[in-house]
Amino acid sequence: MPKPPEGDVEALVDAYATVAHSFSLAMAEELRCEKNGGLPAKPVLNRA
């Protein structure tokens, strides 16, 4: 069974989101998507 994360969970969520955004942006650029598929240059990390 997985253990709950230790430390600053919000920082971990932001780090995962940043990695996912970077990967998505790289894929969009590689595939030559128009306007990088609508992705911003930097991740937008908003919490609702």
mmJSON file of the N, C-alpha and C atoms, coordinates in Angstrom:
{"data_MODEL":{"atom_site":{
"group_PDB":["ATOM","ATOM","ATOM","ATOM","ATOM","ATOM","ATOM","ATOM","ATOM","ATOM","ATOM","ATOM","ATOM","ATOM","ATOM","ATOM","ATOM","ATOM","ATOM","ATOM","ATOM","ATOM","ATOM","ATOM","ATOM","ATOM","ATOM","ATOM","ATOM","ATOM","ATOM","ATOM","ATOM","ATOM","ATOM","ATOM","ATOM","ATOM","ATOM","ATOM","ATOM","ATOM","ATOM","ATOM","ATOM","ATOM","ATOM","ATOM","ATOM","ATOM","ATOM","ATOM","ATOM","ATOM","ATOM","ATOM","ATOM","ATOM","ATOM","ATOM","ATOM","ATOM","ATOM","ATOM","ATOM","ATOM","ATOM","ATOM","ATOM","ATOM","ATOM","ATOM","ATOM","ATOM","ATOM","ATOM","ATOM","ATOM","ATOM","ATOM","ATOM","ATOM","ATOM","ATOM","ATOM","ATOM","ATOM","ATOM","ATOM","ATOM","ATOM","ATOM","ATOM","ATOM","ATOM","ATOM","ATOM","ATOM","ATOM","ATOM","ATOM","ATOM","ATOM","ATOM","ATOM","ATOM","ATOM","ATOM","ATOM","ATOM","ATOM","ATOM","ATOM","ATOM","ATOM","ATOM","ATOM","ATOM","ATOM","ATOM","ATOM","ATOM","ATOM","ATOM","ATOM","ATOM","ATOM","ATOM","ATOM","ATOM","ATOM","ATOM","ATOM","ATOM","ATOM","ATOM","ATOM","ATOM","ATOM","ATOM","ATOM","ATOM","ATOM","ATOM"],
"id":[1,2,3,4,5,6,7,8,9,10,11,12,13,14,15,16,17,18,19,20,21,22,23,24,25,26,27,28,29,30,31,32,33,34,35,36,37,38,39,40,41,42,43,44,45,46,47,48,49,50,51,52,53,54,55,56,57,58,59,60,61,62,63,64,65,66,67,68,69,70,71,72,73,74,75,76,77,78,79,80,81,82,83,84,85,86,87,88,89,90,91,92,93,94,95,96,97,98,99,100,101,102,103,104,105,106,107,108,109,110,111,112,113,114,115,116,117,118,119,120,121,122,123,124,125,126,127,128,129,130,131,132,133,134,135,136,137,138,139,140,141,142,143,144],
"type_symbol":["N","C","C","N","C","C","N","C","C","N","C","C","N","C","C","N","C","C","N","C","C","N","C","C","N","C","C","N","C","C","N","C","C","N","C","C","N","C","C","N","C","C","N","C","C","N","C","C","N","C","C","N","C","C","N","C","C","N","C","C","N","C","C","N","C","C","N","C","C","N","C","C","N","C","C","N","C","C","N","C","C","N","C","C","N","C","C","N","C","C","N","C","C","N","C","C","N","C","C","N","C","C","N","C","C","N","C","C","N","C","C","N","C","C","N","C","C","N","C","C","N","C","C","N","C","C","N","C","C","N","C","C","N","C","C","N","C","C","N","C","C","N","C","C"],
"label_atom_id":["N","CA","C","N","CA","C","N","CA","C","N","CA","C","N","CA","C","N","CA","C","N","CA","C","N","CA","C","N","CA","C","N","CA","C","N","CA","C","N","CA","C","N","CA","C","N","CA","C","N","CA","C","N","CA","C","N","CA","C","N","CA","C","N","CA","C","N","CA","C","N","CA","C","N","CA","C","N","CA","C","N","CA","C","N","CA","C","N","CA","C","N","CA","C","N","CA","C","N","CA","C","N","CA","C","N","CA","C","N","CA","C","N","CA","C","N","CA","C","N","CA","C","N","CA","C","N","CA","C","N","CA","C","N","CA","C","N","CA","C","N","CA","C","N","CA","C","N","CA","C","N","CA","C","N","CA","C","N","CA","C","N","CA","C","N","CA","C"],
"label_alt_id":[null,null,null,null,null,null,null,null,null,null,null,null,null,null,null,null,null,null,null,null,null,null,null,null,null,null,null,null,null,null,null,null,null,null,null,null,null,null,null,null,null,null,null,null,null,null,null,null,null,null,null,null,null,null,null,null,null,null,null,null,null,null,null,null,null,null,null,null,null,null,null,null,null,null,null,null,null,null,null,null,null,null,null,null,null,null,null,null,null,null,null,null,null,null,null,null,null,null,null,null,null,null,null,null,null,null,null,null,null,null,null,null,null,null,null,null,null,null,null,null,null,null,null,null,null,null,null,null,null,null,null,null,null,null,null,null,null,null,null,null,null,null,null,null],
"label_comp_id":["MET","MET","MET","PRO","PRO","PRO","LYS","LYS","LYS","PRO","PRO","PRO","PRO","PRO","PRO","GLU","GLU","GLU","GLY","GLY","GLY","ASP","ASP","ASP","VAL","VAL","VAL","GLU","GLU","GLU","ALA","ALA","ALA","LEU","LEU","LEU","VAL","VAL","VAL","ASP","ASP","ASP","ALA","ALA","ALA","TYR","TYR","TYR","ALA","ALA","ALA","THR","THR","THR","VAL","VAL","VAL","ALA","ALA","ALA","HIS","HIS","HIS","SER","SER","SER","PHE","PHE","PHE","SER","SER","SER","LEU","LEU","LEU","ALA","ALA","ALA","MET","MET","MET","ALA","ALA","ALA","GLU","GLU","GLU","GLU","GLU","GLU","LEU","LEU","LEU","ARG","ARG","ARG","CYS","CYS","CYS","GLU","GLU","GLU","LYS","LYS","LYS","ASN","ASN","ASN","GLY","GLY","GLY","GLY","GLY","GLY","LEU","LEU","LEU","PRO","PRO","PRO","ALA","ALA","ALA","LYS","LYS","LYS","PRO","PRO","PRO","VAL","VAL","VAL","LEU","LEU","LEU","ASN","ASN","ASN","ARG","ARG","ARG","ALA","ALA","ALA"],
"label_asym_id":["A","A","A","A","A","A","A","A","A","A","A","A","A","A","A","A","A","A","A","A","A","A","A","A","A","A","A","A","A","A","A","A","A","A","A","A","A","A","A","A","A","A","A","A","A","A","A","A","A","A","A","A","A","A","A","A","A","A","A","A","A","A","A","A","A","A","A","A","A","A","A","A","A","A","A","A","A","A","A","A","A","A","A","A","A","A","A","A","A","A","A","A","A","A","A","A","A","A","A","A","A","A","A","A","A","A","A","A","A","A","A","A","A","A","A","A","A","A","A","A","A","A","A","A","A","A","A","A","A","A","A","A","A","A","A","A","A","A","A","A","A","A","A","A"],
"label_entity_id":["1","1","1","1","1","1","1","1","1","1","1","1","1","1","1","1","1","1","1","1","1","1","1","1","1","1","1","1","1","1","1","1","1","1","1","1","1","1","1","1","1","1","1","1","1","1","1","1","1","1","1","1","1","1","1","1","1","1","1","1","1","1","1","1","1","1","1","1","1","1","1","1","1","1","1","1","1","1","1","1","1","1","1","1","1","1","1","1","1","1","1","1","1","1","1","1","1","1","1","1","1","1","1","1","1","1","1","1","1","1","1","1","1","1","1","1","1","1","1","1","1","1","1","1","1","1","1","1","1","1","1","1","1","1","1","1","1","1","1","1","1","1","1","1"],
"label_seq_id":[1,1,1,2,2,2,3,3,3,4,4,4,5,5,5,6,6,6,7,7,7,8,8,8,9,9,9,10,10,10,11,11,11,12,12,12,13,13,13,14,14,14,15,15,15,16,16,16,17,17,17,18,18,18,19,19,19,20,20,20,21,21,21,22,22,22,23,23,23,24,24,24,25,25,25,26,26,26,27,27,27,28,28,28,29,29,29,30,30,30,31,31,31,32,32,32,33,33,33,34,34,34,35,35,35,36,36,36,37,37,37,38,38,38,39,39,39,40,40,40,41,41,41,42,42,42,43,43,43,44,44,44,45,45,45,46,46,46,47,47,47,48,48,48],
"pdbx_PDB_ins_code":[null,null,null,null,null,null,null,null,null,null,null,null,null,null,null,null,null,null,null,null,null,null,null,null,null,null,null,null,null,null,null,null,null,null,null,null,null,null,null,null,null,null,null,null,null,null,null,null,null,null,null,null,null,null,null,null,null,null,null,null,null,null,null,null,null,null,null,null,null,null,null,null,null,null,null,null,null,null,null,null,null,null,null,null,null,null,null,null,null,null,null,null,null,null,null,null,null,null,null,null,null,null,null,null,null,null,null,null,null,null,null,null,null,null,null,null,null,null,null,null,null,null,null,null,null,null,null,null,null,null,null,null,null,null,null,null,null,null,null,null,null,null,null,null],
"Cartn_x":[0.838,0.0,0.893,0.603,1.436,1.346,2.453,2.497,2.097,1.478,1.182,2.487,2.507,3.74,4.138,5.432,5.95,6.318,6.299,6.725,5.588,5.963,5.022,4.289,3.073,2.298,1.974,1.666,1.355,2.559,3.754,4.965,5.15,4.827,4.935,3.93,2.706,1.686,2.15,2.698,3.209,4.344,5.216,6.337,5.837,4.866,4.302,3.613,2.875,2.178,3.187,4.292,5.322,5.97,6.245,6.824,5.846,4.573,3.565,3.433,3.468,3.37,4.584,5.774,6.996,6.969,6.527,6.427,5.409,4.259,3.207,3.668,4.341,4.843,5.892,6.777,7.795,7.144,6.111,5.4,4.722,4.072,3.39,4.389,5.546,6.578,7.098,7.35,7.863,6.872,5.603,4.561,4.183,4.828,4.592,3.126,2.548,1.163,1.087,0.034,-0.17,-0.262,0.498,0.535,0.779,1.624,1.972,0.742,-0.277,-1.49,-2.229,-1.954,-2.614,-1.984,-0.864,-0.199,0.608,0.541,1.371,2.829,3.729,5.167,5.528,4.85,5.09,3.803,3.927,2.707,1.94,0.633,-0.229,-0.696,-0.246,-0.522,-1.535,-2.796,-3.867,-4.54,-4.886,-5.648,-7.063,-8.031,-9.42,-9.953],
"Cartn_y":[-1.172,0.0,1.248,2.231,3.432,4.256,4.893,5.76,7.179,7.935,9.336,10.117,11.146,11.913,12.636,12.806,13.526,14.945,15.867,17.229,18.074,19.031,20.002,19.385,18.934,18.251,19.199,20.457,21.415,21.629,21.667,21.806,20.584,19.41,18.187,18.204,18.646,18.75,19.73,20.879,21.86,21.275,20.505,19.9,18.909,18.064,17.115,17.851,18.91,19.682,20.349,20.826,21.472,20.467,19.276,18.232,17.847,17.675,17.318,18.42,19.684,20.801,20.817,20.648,20.662,19.561,18.384,17.271,17.59,18.11,18.435,19.508,20.515,21.584,21.053,20.196,19.605,18.766,18.007,17.203,18.104,19.161,20.079,20.723,21.103,21.689,20.663,19.446,18.383,18.056,18.068,17.768,18.985,20.101,21.364,21.786,21.66,22.088,23.605,24.081,25.52,26.138,27.188,27.902,26.956,25.95,24.951,24.341,24.116,23.483,24.326,25.626,26.511,26.518,25.826,25.784,27.06,27.618,28.773,28.35,29.307,29.016,28.5,28.992,28.553,27.95,26.967,26.368,27.372,27.24,28.062,27.16,27.483,26.629,27.311,27.245,27.83,26.753,27.112,26.202,26.758,25.893,26.35,26.109],
"Cartn_z":[0.0,0.0,0.0,-0.877,-0.942,0.343,0.672,1.846,1.442,2.342,2.039,1.89,1.048,0.872,2.153,2.321,3.478,3.05,3.989,3.698,3.143,2.31,1.746,0.555,0.778,-0.259,-1.409,-1.116,-2.176,-3.091,-2.533,-3.343,-4.236,-3.714,-4.507,-5.664,-5.396,-6.445,-7.512,-7.107,-8.07,-8.905,-8.271,-8.994,-10.043,-9.664,-10.634,-11.782,-11.467,-12.503,-13.433,-12.887,-13.704,-14.649,-14.157,-15.014,-16.118,-15.775,-16.775,-17.821,-17.392,-18.338,-19.26,-18.7,-19.51,-20.567,-20.171,-21.114,-22.207,-21.823,-22.79,-23.762,-23.251,-24.111,-25.088,-24.608,-25.484,-26.584,-26.231,-27.238,-28.27,-27.804,-28.714,-29.676,-29.159,-30.017,-31.015,-30.542,-31.417,-32.534,-32.203,-33.195,-34.03,-33.749,-34.461,-34.398,-33.212,-33.002,-33.1,-33.729,-33.86,-32.471,-32.246,-30.968,-29.788,-30.034,-29.01,-28.353,-29.143,-28.644,-27.615,-27.601,-26.652,-25.267,-25.106,-23.799,-23.57,-22.361,-22.059,-21.92,-22.023,-21.914,-20.522,-19.495,-18.12,-17.573,-16.688,-16.13,-15.265,-15.274,-14.432,-13.29,-12.093,-10.939,-10.03,-10.409,-9.617,-8.787,-7.616,-6.753,-6.612,-6.809,-6.693,-5.302],
"occupancy":[1.0,1.0,1.0,1.0,1.0,1.0,1.0,1.0,1.0,1.0,1.0,1.0,1.0,1.0,1.0,1.0,1.0,1.0,1.0,1.0,1.0,1.0,1.0,1.0,1.0,1.0,1.0,1.0,1.0,1.0,1.0,1.0,1.0,1.0,1.0,1.0,1.0,1.0,1.0,1.0,1.0,1.0,1.0,1.0,1.0,1.0,1.0,1.0,1.0,1.0,1.0,1.0,1.0,1.0,1.0,1.0,1.0,1.0,1.0,1.0,1.0,1.0,1.0,1.0,1.0,1.0,1.0,1.0,1.0,1.0,1.0,1.0,1.0,1.0,1.0,1.0,1.0,1.0,1.0,1.0,1.0,1.0,1.0,1.0,1.0,1.0,1.0,1.0,1.0,1.0,1.0,1.0,1.0,1.0,1.0,1.0,1.0,1.0,1.0,1.0,1.0,1.0,1.0,1.0,1.0,1.0,1.0,1.0,1.0,1.0,1.0,1.0,1.0,1.0,1.0,1.0,1.0,1.0,1.0,1.0,1.0,1.0,1.0,1.0,1.0,1.0,1.0,1.0,1.0,1.0,1.0,1.0,1.0,1.0,1.0,1.0,1.0,1.0,1.0,1.0,1.0,1.0,1.0,1.0],
"B_iso_or_equiv":[0.0,0.0,0.0,0.0,0.0,0.0,0.0,0.0,0.0,0.0,0.0,0.0,0.0,0.0,0.0,0.0,0.0,0.0,0.0,0.0,0.0,0.0,0.0,0.0,0.0,0.0,0.0,0.0,0.0,0.0,0.0,0.0,0.0,0.0,0.0,0.0,0.0,0.0,0.0,0.0,0.0,0.0,0.0,0.0,0.0,0.0,0.0,0.0,0.0,0.0,0.0,0.0,0.0,0.0,0.0,0.0,0.0,0.0,0.0,0.0,0.0,0.0,0.0,0.0,0.0,0.0,0.0,0.0,0.0,0.0,0.0,0.0,0.0,0.0,0.0,0.0,0.0,0.0,0.0,0.0,0.0,0.0,0.0,0.0,0.0,0.0,0.0,0.0,0.0,0.0,0.0,0.0,0.0,0.0,0.0,0.0,0.0,0.0,0.0,0.0,0.0,0.0,0.0,0.0,0.0,0.0,0.0,0.0,0.0,0.0,0.0,0.0,0.0,0.0,0.0,0.0,0.0,0.0,0.0,0.0,0.0,0.0,0.0,0.0,0.0,0.0,0.0,0.0,0.0,0.0,0.0,0.0,0.0,0.0,0.0,0.0,0.0,0.0,0.0,0.0,0.0,0.0,0.0,0.0],
"pdbx_formal_charge":[null,null,null,null,null,null,null,null,null,null,null,null,null,null,null,null,null,null,null,null,null,null,null,null,null,null,null,null,null,null,null,null,null,null,null,null,null,null,null,null,null,null,null,null,null,null,null,null,null,null,null,null,null,null,null,null,null,null,null,null,null,null,null,null,null,null,null,null,null,null,null,null,null,null,null,null,null,null,null,null,null,null,null,null,null,null,null,null,null,null,null,null,null,null,null,null,null,null,null,null,null,null,null,null,null,null,null,null,null,null,null,null,null,null,null,null,null,null,null,null,null,null,null,null,null,null,null,null,null,null,null,null,null,null,null,null,null,null,null,null,null,null,null,null],
"auth_seq_id":[1,1,1,2,2,2,3,3,3,4,4,4,5,5,5,6,6,6,7,7,7,8,8,8,9,9,9,10,10,10,11,11,11,12,12,12,13,13,13,14,14,14,15,15,15,16,16,16,17,17,17,18,18,18,19,19,19,20,20,20,21,21,21,22,22,22,23,23,23,24,24,24,25,25,25,26,26,26,27,27,27,28,28,28,29,29,29,30,30,30,31,31,31,32,32,32,33,33,33,34,34,34,35,35,35,36,36,36,37,37,37,38,38,38,39,39,39,40,40,40,41,41,41,42,42,42,43,43,43,44,44,44,45,45,45,46,46,46,47,47,47,48,48,48],
"auth_comp_id":["MET","MET","MET","PRO","PRO","PRO","LYS","LYS","LYS","PRO","PRO","PRO","PRO","PRO","PRO","GLU","GLU","GLU","GLY","GLY","GLY","ASP","ASP","ASP","VAL","VAL","VAL","GLU","GLU","GLU","ALA","ALA","ALA","LEU","LEU","LEU","VAL","VAL","VAL","ASP","ASP","ASP","ALA","ALA","ALA","TYR","TYR","TYR","ALA","ALA","ALA","THR","THR","THR","VAL","VAL","VAL","ALA","ALA","ALA","HIS","HIS","HIS","SER","SER","SER","PHE","PHE","PHE","SER","SER","SER","LEU","LEU","LEU","ALA","ALA","ALA","MET","MET","MET","ALA","ALA","ALA","GLU","GLU","GLU","GLU","GLU","GLU","LEU","LEU","LEU","ARG","ARG","ARG","CYS","CYS","CYS","GLU","GLU","GLU","LYS","LYS","LYS","ASN","ASN","ASN","GLY","GLY","GLY","GLY","GLY","GLY","LEU","LEU","LEU","PRO","PRO","PRO","ALA","ALA","ALA","LYS","LYS","LYS","PRO","PRO","PRO","VAL","VAL","VAL","LEU","LEU","LEU","ASN","ASN","ASN","ARG","ARG","ARG","ALA","ALA","ALA"],
"auth_asym_id":["A","A","A","A","A","A","A","A","A","A","A","A","A","A","A","A","A","A","A","A","A","A","A","A","A","A","A","A","A","A","A","A","A","A","A","A","A","A","A","A","A","A","A","A","A","A","A","A","A","A","A","A","A","A","A","A","A","A","A","A","A","A","A","A","A","A","A","A","A","A","A","A","A","A","A","A","A","A","A","A","A","A","A","A","A","A","A","A","A","A","A","A","A","A","A","A","A","A","A","A","A","A","A","A","A","A","A","A","A","A","A","A","A","A","A","A","A","A","A","A","A","A","A","A","A","A","A","A","A","A","A","A","A","A","A","A","A","A","A","A","A","A","A","A"],
"auth_atom_id":["N","CA","C","N","CA","C","N","CA","C","N","CA","C","N","CA","C","N","CA","C","N","CA","C","N","CA","C","N","CA","C","N","CA","C","N","CA","C","N","CA","C","N","CA","C","N","CA","C","N","CA","C","N","CA","C","N","CA","C","N","CA","C","N","CA","C","N","CA","C","N","CA","C","N","CA","C","N","CA","C","N","CA","C","N","CA","C","N","CA","C","N","CA","C","N","CA","C","N","CA","C","N","CA","C","N","CA","C","N","CA","C","N","CA","C","N","CA","C","N","CA","C","N","CA","C","N","CA","C","N","CA","C","N","CA","C","N","CA","C","N","CA","C","N","CA","C","N","CA","C","N","CA","C","N","CA","C","N","CA","C","N","CA","C","N","CA","C"],
"pdbx_PDB_model_num":[1,1,1,1,1,1,1,1,1,1,1,1,1,1,1,1,1,1,1,1,1,1,1,1,1,1,1,1,1,1,1,1,1,1,1,1,1,1,1,1,1,1,1,1,1,1,1,1,1,1,1,1,1,1,1,1,1,1,1,1,1,1,1,1,1,1,1,1,1,1,1,1,1,1,1,1,1,1,1,1,1,1,1,1,1,1,1,1,1,1,1,1,1,1,1,1,1,1,1,1,1,1,1,1,1,1,1,1,1,1,1,1,1,1,1,1,1,1,1,1,1,1,1,1,1,1,1,1,1,1,1,1,1,1,1,1,1,1,1,1,1,1,1,1]
}}}
